[in-house]
XYZ file of C-alpha atoms in Angstrom:
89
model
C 0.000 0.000 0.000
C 1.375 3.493 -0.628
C 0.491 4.587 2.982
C 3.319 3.196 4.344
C 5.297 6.399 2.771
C 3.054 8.376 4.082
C 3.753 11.910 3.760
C 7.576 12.007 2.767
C 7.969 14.172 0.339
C 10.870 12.837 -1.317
C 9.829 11.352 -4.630
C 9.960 9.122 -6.101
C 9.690 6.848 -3.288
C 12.281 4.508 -1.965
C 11.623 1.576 0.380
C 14.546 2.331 2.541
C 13.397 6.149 3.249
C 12.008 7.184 6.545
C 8.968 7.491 6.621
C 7.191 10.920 7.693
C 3.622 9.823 9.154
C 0.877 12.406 10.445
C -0.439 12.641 14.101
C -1.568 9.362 15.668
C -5.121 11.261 16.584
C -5.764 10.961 12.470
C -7.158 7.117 12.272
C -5.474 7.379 8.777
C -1.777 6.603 10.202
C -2.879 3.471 11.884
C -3.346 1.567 8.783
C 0.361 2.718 7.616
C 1.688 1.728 11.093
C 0.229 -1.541 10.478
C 1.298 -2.309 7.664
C 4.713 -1.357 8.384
C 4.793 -3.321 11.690
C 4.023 -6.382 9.213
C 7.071 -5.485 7.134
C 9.334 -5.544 10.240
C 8.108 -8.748 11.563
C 8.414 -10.355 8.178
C 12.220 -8.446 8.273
C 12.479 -9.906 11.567
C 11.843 -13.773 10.403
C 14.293 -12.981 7.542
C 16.935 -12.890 9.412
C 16.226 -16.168 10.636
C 16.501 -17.729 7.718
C 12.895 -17.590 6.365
C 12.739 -16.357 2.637
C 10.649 -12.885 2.206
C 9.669 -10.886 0.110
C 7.535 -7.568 0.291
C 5.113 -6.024 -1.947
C 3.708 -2.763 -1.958
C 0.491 -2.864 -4.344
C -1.584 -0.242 -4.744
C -4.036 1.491 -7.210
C -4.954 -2.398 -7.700
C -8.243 -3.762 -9.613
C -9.908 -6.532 -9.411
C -13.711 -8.196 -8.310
C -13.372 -6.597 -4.796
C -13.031 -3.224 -6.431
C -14.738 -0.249 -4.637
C -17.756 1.163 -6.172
C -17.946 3.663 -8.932
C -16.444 7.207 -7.963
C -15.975 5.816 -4.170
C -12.098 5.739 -2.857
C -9.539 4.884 -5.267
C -8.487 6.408 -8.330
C -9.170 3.267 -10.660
C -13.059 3.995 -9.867
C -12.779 7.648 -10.059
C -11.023 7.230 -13.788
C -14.206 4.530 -14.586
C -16.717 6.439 -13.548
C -15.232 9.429 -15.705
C -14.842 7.101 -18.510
C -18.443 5.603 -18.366
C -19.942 9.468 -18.127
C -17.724 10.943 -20.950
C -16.083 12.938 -19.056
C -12.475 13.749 -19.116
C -10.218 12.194 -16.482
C -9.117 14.200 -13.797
C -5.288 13.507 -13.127
């Protein structure tokens, strides 16, 4: 997910930058702290020998896909498209 750069403004994005989060009273950040907690306990079992590897998906389609203009940009773009209307990048 891209949350876990959060708001670090150096772009493009590398995995090994620090990572700039907003105020723990935003419920926002706690989905990017959880997913990077996952990261460093897969790290973590690295180390030990266990093979991992991380991915960092997002903008992602599929069956589960929000609805129509809701959320992500991939159902922002469709709903455009299916209206006629230009895309808004």
């Amino acid at each position: 997910t891209s949350e876990v750069y959060g708001r670090n403004p150096a772009v493009p994005w590398s995995e090994d930058a620090d990572r700039v989060l907003g105020p723990t009273s935003i419920d926002r950040w706690c989905y990017a702290t959880s997913k990077a907690a996952a990261e460093h306990f897969c790290l973590a079992y690295r180390r030990l020998g266990l093979p991992i590897t991380v991915l960092r998906y997002f903008n992602v389609y599929g069956p589960r896909l929000d609805r129509l203009d809701v959320g992500r940009v991939i159902t922002i773009f469709l709903g455009q498209l299916l209206r006629g209307e230009p895309l808004t990048v």
